Structure formats: structure tokens, C-alpha cells
Amino acid sequence: MAARVIDENPQLAHQHVMSAARRAGRIGVVRESLAITAYATGDFALALRELRTYRRISGSNDQLPLMVDSERGVGRPDRALELGRSVDRSTLSPSVQVGLAIAMSGARLDLGETDAALVELEIPQLNPNTAFSYSPELFAAYAEVLSELGREDEADEWLQRASRADAAIGASGDDDETVEIEEMEEDDAAALAAEAADAGDEDDEDDEDDTVAAGEAARAVAEAGLNAVDAPITDADADDDIVNEAADTAETDVEIDNVNEADTDAAASVSIADANDETEPNAASPKA
């Protein structure tokens, strides 16, 4: 249930996961989901505590990018960089490496280190000729830093590459597939545009059908594309010292137990169909 509503109503998703955490607080996927919904609602301190607990239970570094971004969210970019450097990146999957690079680049921007932010993104996955599910977000992040440096022409090129990668992935229908991207010359693009215009003049009805199909394709691409999650940098209160893992777990358990009756009533008010869905194992996953 939480995975289905997190984008539309993160608060409701958070209530569902809090309810699950009361019953199964020692299950890794529950703590992971609680961290993700806390992050989505802007509670970065809780997200960070839950992500530490999840990592201790599961032994996985898959959520390291979200941990780094949560450190940014509580206003500690220096500690975010330290955390990101604490893990050998070669042990991470390519998608996690990309998410970590984007989070580290954001921390550099928080510190005003724009040149270093660009270097953080210059990783092997920054290949304009191939596209994976993480490529549009990586290309767009690179374009943003280029723009911060005043290199607008290059920034525009990478934004176009991000758009082409997104469209290519949507057309392939498989996020795990490697898609080759060919950049068209200006003359070729003009020729294709002229051919499209001629075809439209010959048959208006076909042109209308193509317009409808293009709209449907655009919606499909939008649904399939990845959205970068950029944690707002706030002045959220957070202890300057990192508490130990046992204290994190105890503190979170107290928060869970003290949720007021209004939260319980809100979670219980969902339909019977939603309640049945809630019994199925669902894990929300971040976009990196």
C-alpha cells in the first residue's frame, strides 16, 4: 500500500509504514520503507536513523545515496561527504554508484565547491552514447552543475542528452537494457523535420493519429522516467554527535510507540481492499 501512494500522498504512506513498524520493527525492509517515507515527508533525521538501522540489519549499502542526502537534509554536507567516502564504490552496483555520485555532488554544491561538484559526477556511467535507467538523472545533474559554472552551451547539450536517454529508455520498455544513443547532425535533423511536414500535408488524418500516439508515448515516458530527489537543505534540528546504533534503534522504537491515536485511526480508515494490499510485502524504493 505504502509503495503505491508514496508519490501522491507521502504522509499517508508514512502512516501505513509506521503501523507496519509497530508489528514488525525488526524486519529490514520495514525499516527501509520507514526511512524512505520519512525522507519523502522531509523528516531527514528520522530517515537517517532508520537507514542506519536498515544497514545494520541487512548488511547492505544499497541505500547509501539516501543516507548521504539525508545528512545534507539535516544541514551537514561535510558529514555527508565523509559518509560517502567511507565505502568502497567498486563494491556498489552501477545504479547505486550513480546515486551516490549525485548526492556527493549535491553536498559539494552545498559547500560552494562547484568545480568539485562537477568532478564528483565524472564517473564511467557518464557516457552520452549509452543509456541506462539512471542515465537521464545523471545527465541532468551534470547539466545543472555546468550551468552553475556558467557553461550554458554544454549544459544545454547534456539536458538534450538526458531527454534523449529518457525517451530511448521509455521506447525500449526495459530499464535494465542498454540503449545506444545516436546524436543527429543538424542537417539530418532538418531533413527529418521536412519529411515529417510533407507527410503531414499529404494526410491530415494520419497526422492526427500520430499526434495522439505521440501524446500517449510522452505520457509513458514520463511515467517510466526517473525523477531526481533533491533533498532541501533545511535547518532541521539534529544532534551534532552521531548516536550509536543501539541508541538509534531505541529512540525510533519510542517514536513509533508514541504515535497518537489519530495516526492509528487514519491508517485504519483505508478500504478493505487497501488493507488486504497492506499484508503483501511492498518496499518503497527511492529514485537516486
Tab-separated table of C-alpha atoms in Angstrom:
chain	number	residue	atom	x	y	z
A	1	MET	CA	0.000	0.000	0.000
A	2	ALA	CA	2.727	2.488	1.025
A	3	ALA	CA	4.646	1.930	-2.202
A	4	ARG	CA	1.558	2.816	-4.251
A	5	VAL	CA	0.713	6.088	-2.514
A	6	ILE	CA	4.136	7.486	-1.598
A	7	ASP	CA	4.343	9.783	-4.647
A	8	GLU	CA	0.771	11.075	-4.315
A	9	ASN	CA	0.460	11.193	-0.529
A	10	PRO	CA	3.744	10.673	1.352
A	11	GLN	CA	2.111	11.409	4.710
A	12	LEU	CA	-0.426	8.612	4.241
A	13	ALA	CA	2.329	6.246	3.100
A	14	HIS	CA	4.314	7.166	6.209
A	15	GLN	CA	1.331	6.346	8.441
A	16	HIS	CA	0.998	2.917	6.824
A	17	VAL	CA	4.674	2.136	7.333
A	18	MET	CA	4.575	3.358	10.937
A	19	SER	CA	1.719	0.933	11.526
A	20	ALA	CA	3.742	-1.898	9.990
A	21	ALA	CA	6.796	-0.943	12.058
A	22	ARG	CA	4.826	-1.416	15.289
A	23	ARG	CA	4.211	-5.042	14.343
A	24	ALA	CA	7.452	-5.886	12.529
A	25	GLY	CA	10.044	-3.346	13.599
A	26	ARG	CA	12.929	-5.803	13.381
A	27	ILE	CA	12.406	-6.621	9.704
A	28	GLY	CA	14.886	-4.829	7.467
A	29	VAL	CA	12.501	-3.980	4.641
A	30	VAL	CA	10.108	-2.344	7.109
A	31	ARG	CA	12.840	-0.101	8.499
A	32	GLU	CA	13.957	0.692	4.950
A	33	SER	CA	10.408	1.668	3.970
A	34	LEU	CA	10.043	3.784	7.101
A	35	ALA	CA	13.257	5.614	6.187
A	36	ILE	CA	12.085	6.251	2.632
A	37	THR	CA	8.697	7.623	3.679
A	38	ALA	CA	10.334	9.759	6.371
A	39	TYR	CA	12.663	11.162	3.711
A	40	ALA	CA	9.692	11.844	1.434
A	41	THR	CA	7.949	13.824	4.186
A	42	GLY	CA	11.088	15.856	4.933
A	43	ASP	CA	11.956	14.178	8.245
A	44	PHE	CA	15.615	13.676	7.357
A	45	ALA	CA	16.762	12.982	10.926
A	46	LEU	CA	14.338	10.049	11.232
A	47	ALA	CA	15.257	8.867	7.739
A	48	LEU	CA	18.933	8.830	8.680
A	49	ARG	CA	18.339	6.861	11.881
A	50	GLU	CA	16.175	4.307	10.104
A	51	LEU	CA	18.661	3.934	7.255
A	52	ARG	CA	21.427	3.186	9.761
A	53	THR	CA	19.223	0.565	11.372
A	54	TYR	CA	18.364	-0.933	7.982
A	55	ARG	CA	22.033	-1.142	7.032
A	56	ARG	CA	22.897	-2.836	10.325
A	57	ILE	CA	20.094	-5.396	9.913
A	58	SER	CA	20.631	-6.123	6.215
A	59	GLY	CA	24.360	-5.514	5.817
A	60	SER	CA	23.528	-3.681	2.578
A	61	ASN	CA	24.865	-0.343	1.327
A	62	ASP	CA	22.164	-0.005	-1.334
A	63	GLN	CA	20.642	2.990	0.452
A	64	LEU	CA	23.957	4.814	0.941
A	65	PRO	CA	22.964	7.606	-1.506
A	66	LEU	CA	19.831	8.311	0.534
A	67	MET	CA	21.896	8.342	3.730
A	68	VAL	CA	24.264	10.907	2.202
A	69	ASP	CA	21.338	13.029	1.020
A	70	SER	CA	19.721	12.808	4.461
A	71	GLU	CA	22.922	14.179	6.006
A	72	ARG	CA	22.548	17.068	3.578
A	73	GLY	CA	18.931	17.429	4.627
A	74	VAL	CA	19.867	17.986	8.283
A	75	GLY	CA	22.455	20.561	7.234
A	76	ARG	CA	25.642	18.502	7.467
A	77	PRO	CA	27.245	18.413	3.995
A	78	ASP	CA	30.709	17.783	5.466
A	79	ARG	CA	29.470	14.674	7.214
A	80	ALA	CA	27.634	13.651	4.037
A	81	LEU	CA	30.932	13.671	2.139
A	82	GLU	CA	32.646	11.734	4.912
A	83	LEU	CA	29.910	9.097	4.847
A	84	GLY	CA	30.085	8.791	1.069
A	85	ARG	CA	33.841	8.247	1.170
A	86	SER	CA	33.567	5.564	3.855
A	87	VAL	CA	32.502	2.853	1.388
A	88	ASP	CA	34.493	1.348	-1.481
A	89	ARG	CA	32.441	2.350	-4.518
A	90	SER	CA	33.630	-0.657	-6.511
A	91	THR	CA	31.524	-2.829	-4.182
A	92	LEU	CA	28.349	-0.964	-5.159
A	93	SER	CA	26.086	-1.649	-8.130
A	94	PRO	CA	26.274	0.843	-11.036
A	95	SER	CA	22.922	2.410	-10.156
A	96	VAL	CA	23.974	2.923	-6.524
A	97	GLN	CA	27.292	4.384	-7.684
A	98	VAL	CA	25.369	6.902	-9.778
A	99	GLY	CA	23.021	7.803	-6.931
A	100	LEU	CA	25.987	8.279	-4.621
A	101	ALA	CA	27.805	10.482	-7.145
A	102	ILE	CA	24.723	12.718	-7.465
A	103	ALA	CA	24.346	13.001	-3.678
A	104	MET	CA	28.058	13.741	-3.222
A	105	SER	CA	27.888	16.375	-5.951
A	106	GLY	CA	24.960	17.984	-4.149
A	107	ALA	CA	26.957	18.107	-0.924
A	108	ARG	CA	29.783	19.839	-2.777
A	109	LEU	CA	27.314	22.403	-4.091
A	110	ASP	CA	26.052	22.966	-0.550
A	111	LEU	CA	29.623	23.877	0.413
A	112	GLY	CA	30.071	26.154	-2.585
A	113	GLU	CA	32.583	23.769	-4.200
A	114	THR	CA	31.148	23.873	-7.707
A	115	ASP	CA	34.231	22.591	-9.546
A	116	ALA	CA	34.480	19.644	-7.163
A	117	ALA	CA	30.752	19.008	-7.646
A	118	LEU	CA	31.359	18.556	-11.371
A	119	VAL	CA	34.246	16.153	-10.741
A	120	GLU	CA	32.030	14.011	-8.478
A	121	LEU	CA	29.753	13.358	-11.473
A	122	GLU	CA	32.508	12.462	-13.935
A	123	ILE	CA	32.221	8.720	-13.442
A	124	PRO	CA	32.276	5.869	-16.002
A	125	GLN	CA	28.458	5.868	-16.161
A	126	LEU	CA	28.520	9.424	-17.593
A	127	ASN	CA	28.529	8.050	-21.133
A	128	PRO	CA	26.465	10.066	-23.636
A	129	ASN	CA	26.383	7.180	-26.114
A	130	THR	CA	24.528	4.669	-23.946
A	131	ALA	CA	21.540	4.958	-21.648
A	132	PHE	CA	20.509	3.036	-18.570
A	133	SER	CA	17.661	3.753	-16.176
A	134	TYR	CA	19.956	6.036	-14.184
A	135	SER	CA	21.342	7.961	-17.182
A	136	PRO	CA	18.694	10.720	-17.511
A	137	GLU	CA	19.110	11.726	-13.869
A	138	LEU	CA	22.907	11.650	-14.091
A	139	PHE	CA	22.982	13.661	-17.326
A	140	ALA	CA	20.569	16.235	-15.876
A	141	ALA	CA	22.637	16.589	-12.695
A	142	TYR	CA	25.756	17.129	-14.795
A	143	ALA	CA	23.932	19.782	-16.819
A	144	GLU	CA	22.862	21.563	-13.641
A	145	VAL	CA	26.437	21.842	-12.362
A	146	LEU	CA	27.672	23.009	-15.768
A	147	SER	CA	25.037	25.724	-15.624
A	148	GLU	CA	26.228	26.728	-12.149
A	149	LEU	CA	29.695	27.141	-13.669
A	150	GLY	CA	28.313	29.369	-16.416
A	151	ARG	CA	28.917	26.794	-19.162
A	152	GLU	CA	25.421	27.140	-20.587
A	153	ASP	CA	26.090	25.675	-24.053
A	154	GLU	CA	27.461	22.467	-22.556
A	155	ALA	CA	24.630	22.402	-20.039
A	156	ASP	CA	22.077	22.576	-22.867
A	157	GLU	CA	23.801	19.681	-24.659
A	158	TRP	CA	23.630	17.470	-21.586
A	159	LEU	CA	19.998	18.377	-20.969
A	160	GLN	CA	19.224	17.286	-24.526
A	161	ARG	CA	21.117	14.057	-23.900
A	162	ALA	CA	19.097	13.493	-20.747
A	163	SER	CA	15.888	13.970	-22.744
A	164	ARG	CA	17.020	11.587	-25.493
A	165	ALA	CA	18.107	8.980	-22.953
A	166	ASP	CA	14.752	9.225	-21.190
A	167	ALA	CA	12.883	8.802	-24.476
A	168	ALA	CA	15.091	5.897	-25.576
A	169	ILE	CA	14.563	4.055	-22.299
A	170	GLY	CA	10.816	4.640	-22.485
A	171	ALA	CA	10.720	3.305	-26.038
A	172	SER	CA	12.708	0.193	-25.119
A	173	GLY	CA	10.337	-0.670	-22.279
A	174	ASP	CA	13.163	-2.277	-20.269
A	175	ASP	CA	15.035	-0.267	-17.641
A	176	ASP	CA	17.806	-2.879	-17.495
A	177	GLU	CA	18.501	-2.796	-21.220
A	178	THR	CA	21.475	-0.867	-22.579
A	179	VAL	CA	20.265	1.584	-25.208
A	180	GLU	CA	22.614	3.032	-27.806
A	181	ILE	CA	22.068	6.758	-28.394
A	182	GLU	CA	22.979	8.312	-31.729
A	183	GLU	CA	23.272	12.083	-31.883
A	184	MET	CA	21.911	13.543	-35.145
A	185	GLU	CA	23.684	16.245	-37.099
A	186	GLU	CA	21.739	19.477	-37.655
A	187	ASP	CA	21.281	18.775	-41.397
A	188	ASP	CA	19.913	15.304	-40.666
A	189	ALA	CA	17.523	16.688	-38.087
A	190	ALA	CA	16.303	19.348	-40.540
A	191	ALA	CA	15.771	16.729	-43.257
A	192	LEU	CA	13.747	14.544	-40.909
A	193	ALA	CA	11.648	17.543	-39.882
A	194	ALA	CA	10.955	18.388	-43.546
A	195	GLU	CA	9.922	14.799	-44.288
A	196	ALA	CA	7.572	14.828	-41.319
A	197	ALA	CA	5.998	18.086	-42.526
A	198	ASP	CA	5.457	16.684	-46.047
A	199	ALA	CA	3.843	13.556	-44.665
A	200	GLY	CA	1.501	15.700	-42.573
A	201	ASP	CA	0.432	17.767	-45.599
A	202	GLU	CA	-0.424	14.627	-47.574
A	203	ASP	CA	-2.635	13.050	-44.968
A	204	ASP	CA	-4.148	15.162	-42.160
A	205	GLU	CA	-5.969	12.210	-40.683
A	206	ASP	CA	-2.746	10.250	-40.243
A	207	ASP	CA	-1.175	13.327	-38.688
A	208	GLU	CA	-3.936	13.478	-36.078
A	209	ASP	CA	-3.429	9.804	-35.268
A	210	ASP	CA	0.308	10.388	-34.913
A	211	THR	CA	-0.353	13.290	-32.550
A	212	VAL	CA	-2.490	11.094	-30.309
A	213	ALA	CA	0.127	8.334	-30.384
A	214	ALA	CA	2.880	10.817	-29.576
A	215	GLY	CA	0.922	12.090	-26.597
A	216	GLU	CA	0.458	8.563	-25.301
A	217	ALA	CA	4.156	7.837	-25.789
A	218	ALA	CA	5.104	11.023	-23.946
A	219	ARG	CA	2.942	10.033	-21.008
A	220	ALA	CA	4.508	6.576	-20.964
A	221	VAL	CA	7.989	8.085	-20.987
A	222	ALA	CA	7.075	10.420	-18.139
A	223	GLU	CA	5.793	7.511	-16.079
A	224	ALA	CA	8.861	5.384	-16.801
A	225	GLY	CA	11.458	8.121	-16.294
A	226	LEU	CA	13.378	8.637	-13.087
A	227	ASN	CA	12.831	11.799	-11.046
A	228	ALA	CA	15.800	13.148	-9.198
A	229	VAL	CA	15.186	13.528	-5.467
A	230	ASP	CA	16.942	16.694	-4.298
A	231	ALA	CA	16.707	16.954	-0.542
A	232	PRO	CA	16.057	20.546	0.516
A	233	ILE	CA	18.716	21.863	2.809
A	234	THR	CA	16.991	22.884	5.980
A	235	ASP	CA	17.965	23.986	9.438
A	236	ALA	CA	16.287	20.938	10.931
A	237	ASP	CA	17.412	20.344	14.475
A	238	ALA	CA	19.817	17.436	14.738
A	239	ASP	CA	22.354	16.433	17.345
A	240	ASP	CA	25.873	17.258	16.285
A	241	ASP	CA	27.152	13.922	17.505
A	242	ILE	CA	26.114	10.709	15.752
A	243	VAL	CA	24.392	8.480	18.261
A	244	ASN	CA	25.356	4.839	18.326
A	245	GLU	CA	23.274	2.230	16.557
A	246	ALA	CA	21.644	0.876	19.708
A	247	ALA	CA	20.520	4.348	20.722
A	248	ASP	CA	19.130	4.978	17.232
A	249	THR	CA	17.006	1.847	17.405
A	250	ALA	CA	15.741	2.626	20.901
A	251	GLU	CA	14.855	6.216	20.003
A	252	THR	CA	12.937	5.151	16.921
A	253	ASP	CA	11.059	2.477	18.862
A	254	VAL	CA	9.935	5.145	21.330
A	255	GLU	CA	8.737	7.363	18.475
A	256	ILE	CA	6.805	4.512	16.941
A	257	ASP	CA	5.150	3.568	20.243
A	258	ASN	CA	4.153	7.188	20.913
A	259	VAL	CA	2.298	7.793	17.665
A	260	ASN	CA	-1.080	9.284	18.655
A	261	GLU	CA	-4.431	7.656	18.184
A	262	ALA	CA	-5.247	9.991	15.286
A	263	ASP	CA	-2.495	8.402	13.222
A	264	THR	CA	-3.818	4.930	14.057
A	265	ASP	CA	-7.369	5.927	13.091
A	266	ALA	CA	-6.128	7.426	9.820
A	267	ALA	CA	-4.274	4.254	8.917
A	268	ALA	CA	-7.280	2.107	9.853
A	269	SER	CA	-9.689	4.124	7.715
A	270	VAL	CA	-8.437	2.762	4.424
A	271	SER	CA	-10.690	0.434	2.447
A	272	ILE	CA	-10.789	-3.330	2.948
A	273	ALA	CA	-9.069	-3.739	-0.405
A	274	ASP	CA	-6.210	-1.494	0.733
A	275	ALA	CA	-5.990	-3.368	4.000
A	276	ASN	CA	-5.563	-6.624	2.089
A	277	ASP	CA	-2.890	-4.981	-0.053
A	278	GLU	CA	-1.077	-3.905	3.094
A	279	THR	CA	-0.444	-7.517	4.031
A	280	GLU	CA	1.567	-8.059	0.855
A	281	PRO	CA	5.333	-7.371	1.095
A	282	ASN	CA	5.889	-3.962	-0.546
A	283	ALA	CA	9.112	-1.995	-0.280
A	284	ALA	CA	9.278	1.599	-1.439
A	285	SER	CA	12.420	2.412	-3.346
A	286	PRO	CA	13.979	5.784	-3.920
A	287	LYS	CA	14.773	7.391	-7.154
A	288	ALA	CA	18.744	8.272	-6.659
